[in-house]
PDB file of C-alpha atoms and ligand atoms in Angstrom:
ATOM      1  CA  MET A  11     -13.942  11.002  -4.161  1.00 44.00           C
ATOM      2  CA  SER A  12     -17.173  11.497  -6.030  1.00 46.00           C
ATOM      3  CA  GLY A  13     -17.708  11.346  -9.776  1.00 52.00           C
ATOM      4  CA  SER A  14     -14.911  11.093 -12.312  1.00 54.00           C
ATOM      5  CA  PRO A  15     -11.635  12.727 -11.461  1.00 53.00           C
ATOM      6  CA  THR A  16     -10.752  15.828 -13.464  1.00 54.00           C
ATOM      7  CA  LEU A  17      -7.261  16.216 -14.863  1.00 51.00           C
ATOM      8  CA  ALA A  18      -6.417  18.382 -11.866  1.00 55.00           C
ATOM      9  CA  GLU A  19      -7.302  15.532  -9.518  1.00 69.00           C
ATOM     10  CA  PHE A  20      -6.256  11.957 -10.015  1.00 84.00           C
ATOM     11  CA  VAL A  21      -5.197   8.807  -8.303  1.00 91.00           C
ATOM     12  CA  ILE A  22      -2.736   6.369  -9.736  1.00 96.00           C
ATOM     13  CA  ALA A  23      -3.408   3.062  -8.001  1.00 97.00           C
ATOM     14  CA  VAL A  24      -0.383   0.779  -7.616  1.00 98.00           C
ATOM     15  CA  ASP A  25      -1.348  -2.626  -6.245  1.00 97.00           C
ATOM     16  CA  GLY A  26       0.444  -5.928  -5.950  1.00 94.00           C
ATOM     17  CA  PRO A  27       1.982  -8.346  -3.460  1.00 91.00           C
ATOM     18  CA  GLY A  28       5.103  -7.706  -1.374  1.00 86.00           C
ATOM     19  CA  GLY A  29       8.535  -7.575  -2.991  1.00 86.00           C
ATOM     20  CA  VAL A  30       7.418  -6.400  -6.443  1.00 91.00           C
ATOM     21  CA  GLY A  31       8.796  -2.874  -6.036  1.00 92.00           C
ATOM     22  CA  LYS A  32       5.557  -0.969  -5.305  1.00 94.00           C
ATOM     23  CA  THR A  33       7.108   1.524  -2.910  1.00 94.00           C
ATOM     24  CA  THR A  34      10.198   2.360  -4.959  1.00 94.00           C
ATOM     25  CA  VAL A  35       8.178   2.664  -8.147  1.00 97.00           C
ATOM     26  CA  SER A  36       5.244   4.619  -6.749  1.00 97.00           C
ATOM     27  CA  ARG A  37       7.486   7.088  -4.911  1.00 97.00           C
ATOM     28  CA  ALA A  38       9.417   7.769  -8.106  1.00 97.00           C
ATOM     29  CA  VAL A  39       6.197   8.194 -10.130  1.00 97.00           C
ATOM     30  CA  ALA A  40       4.839  10.624  -7.520  1.00 96.00           C
ATOM     31  CA  GLU A  41       8.065  12.594  -7.575  1.00 96.00           C
ATOM     32  CA  ALA A  42       8.042  12.804 -11.376  1.00 96.00           C
ATOM     33  CA  LEU A  43       4.421  14.009 -11.355  1.00 95.00           C
ATOM     34  CA  GLY A  44       4.962  16.451  -8.476  1.00 93.00           C
ATOM     35  CA  CYS A  45       2.279  14.859  -6.306  1.00 93.00           C
ATOM     36  CA  ARG A  46       2.027  12.980  -3.001  1.00 94.00           C
ATOM     37  CA  HIS A  47       2.597   9.293  -2.430  1.00 96.00           C
ATOM     38  CA  LEU A  48       0.538   7.223  -0.003  1.00 96.00           C
ATOM     39  CA  ASP A  49       1.652   3.827   1.281  1.00 97.00           C
ATOM     40  CA  THR A  50      -1.602   2.358   2.611  1.00 97.00           C
ATOM     41  CA  GLY A  51       0.247  -0.618   4.124  1.00 97.00           C
ATOM     42  CA  ALA A  52       1.594   1.856   6.696  1.00 97.00           C
ATOM     43  CA  PHE A  53      -1.979   2.287   8.039  1.00 98.00           C
ATOM     44  CA  TYR A  54      -2.379  -1.474   8.513  1.00 97.00           C
ATOM     45  CA  ARG A  55       1.028  -1.610  10.171  1.00 97.00           C
ATOM     46  CA  ALA A  56       0.232   1.333  12.483  1.00 97.00           C
ATOM     47  CA  ALA A  57      -3.051  -0.344  13.477  1.00 97.00           C
ATOM     48  CA  THR A  58      -1.073  -3.512  14.258  1.00 97.00           C
ATOM     49  CA  VAL A  59       1.313  -1.536  16.501  1.00 97.00           C
ATOM     50  CA  LEU A  60      -1.717  -0.070  18.275  1.00 96.00           C
ATOM     51  CA  ALA A  61      -3.261  -3.497  18.847  1.00 97.00           C
ATOM     52  CA  MET A  62       0.069  -4.748  20.218  1.00 96.00           C
ATOM     53  CA  LEU A  63       0.477  -1.744  22.535  1.00 95.00           C
ATOM     54  CA  HIS A  64      -2.989  -2.441  23.906  1.00 96.00           C
ATOM     55  CA  HIS A  65      -2.226  -6.186  24.211  1.00 97.00           C
ATOM     56  CA  LEU A  66      -5.238  -6.996  22.069  1.00 97.00           C
ATOM     57  CA  ASP A  67      -5.952 -10.406  20.669  1.00 95.00           C
ATOM     58  CA  LEU A  68      -6.391  -9.965  16.905  1.00 94.00           C
ATOM     59  CA  SER A  69      -9.448 -12.227  17.017  1.00 92.00           C
ATOM     60  CA  ASN A  70     -11.185  -9.522  19.085  1.00 95.00           C
ATOM     61  CA  GLU A  71     -12.186  -7.360  16.141  1.00 97.00           C
ATOM     62  CA  ALA A  72     -14.457  -5.041  18.136  1.00 97.00           C
ATOM     63  CA  ALA A  73     -11.629  -4.166  20.533  1.00 97.00           C
ATOM     64  CA  VAL A  74      -9.161  -3.569  17.685  1.00 97.00           C
ATOM     65  CA  MET A  75     -11.727  -1.367  15.913  1.00 98.00           C
ATOM     66  CA  GLY A  76     -12.301   0.539  19.160  1.00 97.00           C
ATOM     67  CA  VAL A  77      -8.660   1.555  19.557  1.00 97.00           C
ATOM     68  CA  ILE A  78      -8.299   2.461  15.880  1.00 97.00           C
ATOM     69  CA  ALA A  79     -11.464   4.570  15.927  1.00 96.00           C
ATOM     70  CA  GLY A  80     -10.213   6.482  18.959  1.00 94.00           C
ATOM     71  CA  THR A  81      -6.682   7.129  17.705  1.00 95.00           C
ATOM     72  CA  GLY A  82      -5.279   9.721  15.333  1.00 94.00           C
ATOM     73  CA  ILE A  83      -3.237   8.154  12.534  1.00 95.00           C
ATOM     74  CA  GLU A  84      -1.529  10.531  10.091  1.00 94.00           C
ATOM     75  CA  TYR A  85       0.610   9.786   7.071  1.00 95.00           C
ATOM     76  CA  ASP A  86       2.913  12.386   5.601  1.00 92.00           C
ATOM     77  CA  ASP A  87       5.744  12.069   3.131  1.00 89.00           C
ATOM     78  CA  GLY A  88       6.618   8.452   3.895  1.00 92.00           C
ATOM     79  CA  ARG A  89       6.204   8.786   7.665  1.00 96.00           C
ATOM     80  CA  ILE A  90       3.365   7.584   9.847  1.00 97.00           C
ATOM     81  CA  PHE A  91       2.307   9.259  13.078  1.00 97.00           C
ATOM     82  CA  VAL A  92       0.106   7.750  15.768  1.00 95.00           C
ATOM     83  CA  GLU A  93      -1.317  10.414  18.086  1.00 93.00           C
ATOM     84  CA  GLY A  94       1.404  12.693  16.740  1.00 94.00           C
ATOM     85  CA  ILE A  95       4.241  10.257  17.552  1.00 95.00           C
ATOM     86  CA  ASP A  96       6.434   9.165  14.653  1.00 97.00           C
ATOM     87  CA  MET A  97       5.980   5.377  14.384  1.00 96.00           C
ATOM     88  CA  SER A  98       7.734   4.973  11.034  1.00 97.00           C
ATOM     89  CA  LYS A  99      10.404   2.679  12.477  1.00 96.00           C
ATOM     90  CA  ALA A 100       8.094   0.813  14.861  1.00 96.00           C
ATOM     91  CA  ILE A 101       5.812  -0.283  12.020  1.00 97.00           C
ATOM     92  CA  ARG A 102       8.681  -2.083  10.237  1.00 93.00           C
ATOM     93  CA  THR A 103       9.697  -4.491  13.013  1.00 94.00           C
ATOM     94  CA  SER A 104       9.472  -8.237  12.351  1.00 89.00           C
ATOM     95  CA  ALA A 105       6.875  -8.573  15.152  1.00 95.00           C
ATOM     96  CA  VAL A 106       4.576  -6.177  13.264  1.00 95.00           C
ATOM     97  CA  THR A 107       5.289  -7.802   9.906  1.00 90.00           C
ATOM     98  CA  ALA A 108       4.382 -11.182  11.391  1.00 90.00           C
ATOM     99  CA  ARG A 109       0.961  -9.928  12.571  1.00 94.00           C
ATOM    100  CA  VAL A 110      -0.162  -7.357  10.030  1.00 94.00           C
ATOM    101  CA  SER A 111      -1.617  -9.748   7.449  1.00 89.00           C
ATOM    102  CA  ARG A 112      -3.825 -11.274  10.134  1.00 92.00           C
ATOM    103  CA  LEU A 113      -5.065  -7.840  11.214  1.00 96.00           C
ATOM    104  CA  SER A 114      -5.744  -6.902   7.616  1.00 94.00           C
ATOM    105  CA  THR A 115      -8.219  -9.793   7.275  1.00 93.00           C
ATOM    106  CA  LEU A 116     -10.627  -8.040   9.711  1.00 96.00           C
ATOM    107  CA  PRO A 117     -13.439  -6.413   7.661  1.00 96.00           C
ATOM    108  CA  GLY A 118     -14.334  -3.772  10.278  1.00 97.00           C
ATOM    109  CA  VAL A 119     -10.692  -2.731  10.582  1.00 97.00           C
ATOM    110  CA  ARG A 120     -10.419  -2.444   6.797  1.00 97.00           C
ATOM    111  CA  MET A 121     -13.540  -0.297   6.698  1.00 97.00           C
ATOM    112  CA  LEU A 122     -12.054   2.153   9.229  1.00 97.00           C
ATOM    113  CA  LEU A 123      -8.675   2.301   7.504  1.00 97.00           C
ATOM    114  CA  VAL A 124     -10.142   2.700   4.012  1.00 97.00           C
ATOM    115  CA  ARG A 125     -12.106   5.672   5.324  1.00 96.00           C
ATOM    116  CA  ARG A 126      -8.869   7.222   6.659  1.00 96.00           C
ATOM    117  CA  GLN A 127      -7.148   6.661   3.317  1.00 95.00           C
ATOM    118  CA  ARG A 128      -9.967   8.413   1.438  1.00 94.00           C
ATOM    119  CA  GLU A 129      -9.845  11.305   3.907  1.00 93.00           C
ATOM    120  CA  TRP A 130      -6.087  11.515   3.399  1.00 94.00           C
ATOM    121  CA  LEU A 131      -6.605  11.953  -0.357  1.00 92.00           C
ATOM    122  CA  ALA A 132      -9.369  14.504   0.104  1.00 89.00           C
ATOM    123  CA  GLY A 133      -7.014  16.553   2.291  1.00 86.00           C
ATOM    124  CA  ARG A 134      -4.349  16.594  -0.423  1.00 83.00           C
ATOM    125  CA  GLY A 135      -6.102  18.032  -3.405  1.00 80.00           C
ATOM    126  CA  HIS A 136      -7.080  14.581  -4.742  1.00 81.00           C
ATOM    127  CA  ARG A 137      -3.743  14.090  -6.479  1.00 89.00           C
ATOM    128  CA  ALA A 138      -1.610  11.149  -5.447  1.00 95.00           C
ATOM    129  CA  VAL A 139       0.035   7.875  -6.273  1.00 97.00           C
ATOM    130  CA  VAL A 140      -1.450   5.365  -3.848  1.00 97.00           C
ATOM    131  CA  GLU A 141       0.026   1.926  -3.266  1.00 97.00           C
ATOM    132  CA  GLY A 142      -1.512  -1.067  -1.540  1.00 96.00           C
ATOM    133  CA  ARG A 143      -3.435  -4.239  -2.195  1.00 94.00           C
ATOM    134  CA  ASP A 144      -6.990  -3.006  -2.835  1.00 95.00           C
ATOM    135  CA  ILE A 145      -6.531   0.529  -4.164  1.00 96.00           C
ATOM    136  CA  GLY A 146      -7.852  -0.110  -7.680  1.00 96.00           C
ATOM    137  CA  THR A 147     -10.576  -2.512  -6.522  1.00 95.00           C
ATOM    138  CA  VAL A 148     -11.930  -0.942  -3.310  1.00 95.00           C
ATOM    139  CA  VAL A 149     -10.309   2.260  -2.056  1.00 95.00           C
ATOM    140  CA  PHE A 150     -10.284   4.266  -5.304  1.00 95.00           C
ATOM    141  CA  PRO A 151     -12.103   2.184  -7.919  1.00 94.00           C
ATOM    142  CA  GLN A 152     -12.560   5.336 -10.066  1.00 93.00           C
ATOM    143  CA  ALA A 153      -8.778   5.841 -10.382  1.00 94.00           C
ATOM    144  CA  PRO A 154      -8.023   6.762 -14.008  1.00 94.00           C
ATOM    145  CA  LEU A 155      -4.875   4.626 -13.970  1.00 96.00           C
ATOM    146  CA  LYS A 156      -4.512   1.314 -12.152  1.00 97.00           C
ATOM    147  CA  VAL A 157      -1.301  -0.645 -12.230  1.00 98.00           C
ATOM    148  CA  PHE A 158      -0.819  -4.106 -10.777  1.00 97.00           C
ATOM    149  CA  LEU A 159       2.835  -5.005 -10.257  1.00 96.00           C
ATOM    150  CA  MET A 160       3.952  -8.609 -10.022  1.00 93.00           C
ATOM    151  CA  ALA A 161       7.194 -10.577 -10.152  1.00 92.00           C
ATOM    152  CA  ARG A 162       8.277 -14.198 -10.038  1.00 91.00           C
ATOM    153  CA  PRO A 163       8.379 -15.625  -6.479  1.00 89.00           C
ATOM    154  CA  GLU A 164      12.141 -16.165  -6.498  1.00 90.00           C
ATOM    155  CA  VAL A 165      12.778 -12.585  -7.615  1.00 91.00           C
ATOM    156  CA  ARG A 166      10.506 -11.185  -4.889  1.00 90.00           C
ATOM    157  CA  ALA A 167      12.182 -13.371  -2.269  1.00 92.00           C
ATOM    158  CA  PHE A 168      15.628 -12.248  -3.412  1.00 90.00           C
ATOM    159  CA  ARG A 169      14.624  -8.561  -3.140  1.00 87.00           C
ATOM    160  CA  ARG A 170      13.035  -9.020   0.288  1.00 85.00           C
ATOM    161  CA  ALA A 171      16.036 -10.965   1.584  1.00 89.00           C
ATOM    162  CA  GLY A 172      18.245  -8.020   0.598  1.00 86.00           C
ATOM    163  CA  GLN A 173      15.952  -5.467   2.254  1.00 81.00           C
ATOM    164  CA  GLN A 174      15.546  -7.415   5.491  1.00 80.00           C
ATOM    165  CA  ALA A 175      18.988  -9.078   5.656  1.00 85.00           C
ATOM    166  CA  ILE A 176      17.492 -12.579   5.958  1.00 88.00           C
ATOM    167  CA  PRO A 177      18.143 -15.768   3.937  1.00 91.00           C
ATOM    168  CA  VAL A 178      16.296 -16.006   0.610  1.00 92.00           C
ATOM    169  CA  SER A 179      14.582 -19.241   1.704  1.00 93.00           C
ATOM    170  CA  ALA A 180      13.155 -17.516   4.816  1.00 92.00           C
ATOM    171  CA  ALA A 181      12.017 -14.525   2.732  1.00 90.00           C
ATOM    172  CA  ARG A 182      10.301 -16.851   0.283  1.00 91.00           C
ATOM    173  CA  GLN A 183       8.463 -18.675   3.069  1.00 91.00           C
ATOM    174  CA  ARG A 184       7.282 -15.427   4.680  1.00 89.00           C
ATOM    175  CA  LEU A 185       6.103 -13.991   1.375  1.00 89.00           C
ATOM    176  CA  ALA A 186       4.189 -17.190   0.590  1.00 90.00           C
ATOM    177  CA  ARG A 187       2.475 -17.056   3.996  1.00 87.00           C
ATOM    178  CA  ARG A 188       1.499 -13.396   3.580  1.00 84.00           C
ATOM    179  CA  ASP A 189       0.388 -13.920  -0.044  1.00 86.00           C
ATOM    180  CA  HIS A 190      -1.869 -16.696   1.136  1.00 87.00           C
ATOM    181  CA  LEU A 191      -3.489 -14.543   3.849  1.00 84.00           C
ATOM    182  CA  ASP A 192      -3.740 -11.461   1.591  1.00 84.00           C
ATOM    183  CA  SER A 193      -5.245 -13.288  -1.373  1.00 84.00           C
ATOM    184  CA  THR A 194      -7.641 -15.636   0.427  1.00 87.00           C
ATOM    185  CA  ARG A 195      -9.257 -13.206   2.903  1.00 82.00           C
ATOM    186  CA  ASN A 196     -12.970 -12.636   2.369  1.00 83.00           C
ATOM    187  CA  THR A 197     -12.833  -8.847   2.417  1.00 82.00           C
ATOM    188  CA  SER A 198     -10.862  -7.082  -0.341  1.00 82.00           C
ATOM    189  CA  PRO A 199      -8.550  -9.955  -1.259  1.00 83.00           C
ATOM    190  CA  LEU A 200      -5.418  -9.091  -3.187  1.00 86.00           C
ATOM    191  CA  VAL A 201      -6.501  -9.256  -6.811  1.00 88.00           C
ATOM    192  CA  ALA A 202      -5.832  -7.128  -9.887  1.00 93.00           C
ATOM    193  CA  ALA A 203      -8.735  -4.860 -10.857  1.00 95.00           C
ATOM    194  CA  ASP A 204     -10.293  -5.871 -14.187  1.00 95.00           C
ATOM    195  CA  ASP A 205      -9.088  -2.622 -15.728  1.00 95.00           C
ATOM    196  CA  ALA A 206      -5.598  -2.706 -14.182  1.00 97.00           C
ATOM    197  CA  ILE A 207      -2.482  -2.839 -16.334  1.00 97.00           C
ATOM    198  CA  VAL A 208      -0.354  -5.728 -15.123  1.00 97.00           C
ATOM    199  CA  ILE A 209       3.411  -5.170 -15.217  1.00 96.00           C
ATOM    200  CA  ASP A 210       5.847  -7.986 -14.456  1.00 94.00           C
ATOM    201  CA  THR A 211       8.871  -6.326 -12.804  1.00 93.00           C
ATOM    202  CA  SER A 212      11.004  -9.510 -12.645  1.00 93.00           C
ATOM    203  CA  ASP A 213      13.356  -8.725 -15.506  1.00 92.00           C
ATOM    204  CA  ILE A 214      13.153  -4.959 -15.903  1.00 91.00           C
ATOM    205  CA  ASP A 215      14.822  -2.289 -13.803  1.00 92.00           C
ATOM    206  CA  PHE A 216      12.665  -0.013 -11.741  1.00 93.00           C
ATOM    207  CA  ARG A 217      13.391   3.077 -13.925  1.00 96.00           C
ATOM    208  CA  SER A 218      11.781   1.316 -16.890  1.00 97.00           C
ATOM    209  CA  VAL A 219       8.712   0.468 -14.804  1.00 97.00           C
ATOM    210  CA  VAL A 220       8.467   4.123 -13.751  1.00 98.00           C
ATOM    211  CA  GLU A 221       8.797   5.266 -17.373  1.00 97.00           C
ATOM    212  CA  GLU A 222       6.081   2.848 -18.447  1.00 97.00           C
ATOM    213  CA  ILE A 223       3.688   4.148 -15.775  1.00 98.00           C
ATOM    214  CA  LEU A 224       4.450   7.786 -16.656  1.00 97.00           C
ATOM    215  CA  GLN A 225       3.714   6.978 -20.286  1.00 97.00           C
ATOM    216  CA  LEU A 226       0.394   5.360 -19.328  1.00 97.00           C
ATOM    217  CA  ALA A 227      -0.394   8.397 -17.159  1.00 96.00           C
ATOM    218  CA  ALA A 228       0.371  10.807 -20.011  1.00 95.00           C
ATOM    219  CA  GLU A 229      -1.934   8.820 -22.306  1.00 95.00           C
ATOM    220  CA  ARG A 230      -4.694   9.504 -19.761  1.00 93.00           C
ATOM    221  CA  GLY A 231      -3.929  13.212 -19.591  1.00 91.00           C
ATOM    222  CA  ILE A 232      -2.107  12.977 -16.248  1.00 92.00           C
ATOM    223  CA  ARG A 233       0.947  15.194 -16.439  1.00 86.00           C
ATOM    224  CA  PRO A 234       3.416  16.714 -13.987  1.00 88.00           C
ATOM    225  CA  SER A 235       2.119  19.740 -12.095  1.00 78.00           C
ATOM    226  CA  ALA A 236       3.461  23.060 -13.242  1.00 64.00           C
ATOM    227  CA  PRO A 237       6.084  24.296 -10.765  1.00 57.00           C
ATOM    228  CA  ALA A 238       4.541  26.604  -8.130  1.00 49.00           C
TER     229      ALA A 238
HETATM  230  O1  LIG B  14       2.741  -3.288   1.916  1.00 81.05           O
HETATM  231  P1  LIG B  14       3.003  -3.787   3.328  1.00 81.05           P
HETATM  232  O2  LIG B  14       3.891  -4.982   3.410  1.00 81.05           O
HETATM  233  O3  LIG B  14       3.469  -2.699   4.250  1.00 81.05           O
HETATM  234  O4  LIG B  14       1.555  -4.258   3.833  1.00 81.05           O
HETATM  235  C1  LIG B  14       1.387  -4.764   5.115  1.00 81.05           C
HETATM  236  C2  LIG B  14       0.153  -5.648   5.155  1.00 81.05           C
HETATM  237  O5  LIG B  14      -1.007  -4.862   5.051  1.00 81.05           O
HETATM  238  C3  LIG B  14       0.084  -6.735   4.103  1.00 81.05           C
HETATM  239  O6  LIG B  14      -0.049  -7.997   4.733  1.00 81.05           O
HETATM  240  C4  LIG B  14      -1.157  -6.475   3.344  1.00 81.05           C
HETATM  241  C5  LIG B  14      -1.898  -5.432   4.131  1.00 81.05           C
HETATM  242  N1  LIG B  14      -2.442  -4.394   3.273  1.00 81.05           N
HETATM  243  C6  LIG B  14      -3.732  -4.529   2.879  1.00 81.05           C
HETATM  244  O7  LIG B  14      -4.383  -5.519   3.219  1.00 81.05           O
HETATM  245  N2  LIG B  14      -4.304  -3.567   2.111  1.00 81.05           N
HETATM  246  C7  LIG B  14      -3.591  -2.489   1.733  1.00 81.05           C
HETATM  247  N3  LIG B  14      -4.169  -1.553   0.972  1.00 81.05           N
HETATM  248  C8  LIG B  14      -2.245  -2.355   2.114  1.00 81.05           C
HETATM  249  C9  LIG B  14      -1.680  -3.336   2.876  1.00 81.05           C
END
């Protein structure tokens, strides 16, 4: 994206750690605005699947970058395709979840995936709700609306335990490990952009969070597209 977005083109950046409701909220906001939703975590997960399929050691950044650079990764409507093959289920396995934070610390890998995410937006009329960890800070720093979702650790662990059918204590441990990796990496650590609006989702239902974001969007002139 170059220059300031016009009202016809916008990005709403939704960042935050795992278990705060980013996906549910950003999908609902995209639906209400009649635009696309991009889950950038799916790119990091797909790259992790690729590295695993090629039996690559994640410390070998050049090799991981090589396979990513030579592979088509497409995201469409909540599904991710690697060389045209739907990998949406494969990217959610516990083996991938256990490795993806490590892969996402590699600066060269991030550079390649950020480029793909920007290309994705350019191919979709520059209108989207984009969720991730570095959307407001690195991927689309010109986004006219940046939201950073957070929630208390026990609430996040409880939500994750429900989604993954694991004990709350295990969910809490895993989230703490991933938070540590995501927030202490040198390149694009998880941090709220200075101009992000921070919303604590611990004690409010997701509909209210969606309404709040739509209100913030309207204040910035971002409104639902007219039906085609
Ligand atoms: O949102 P998720 O759980 O699918 O993200 C998977 C991992 O990818 C997570 O450890 C953080 C990383 N990630 C990232 O570093 N930057 C993004 N924009 C999105 C995800």
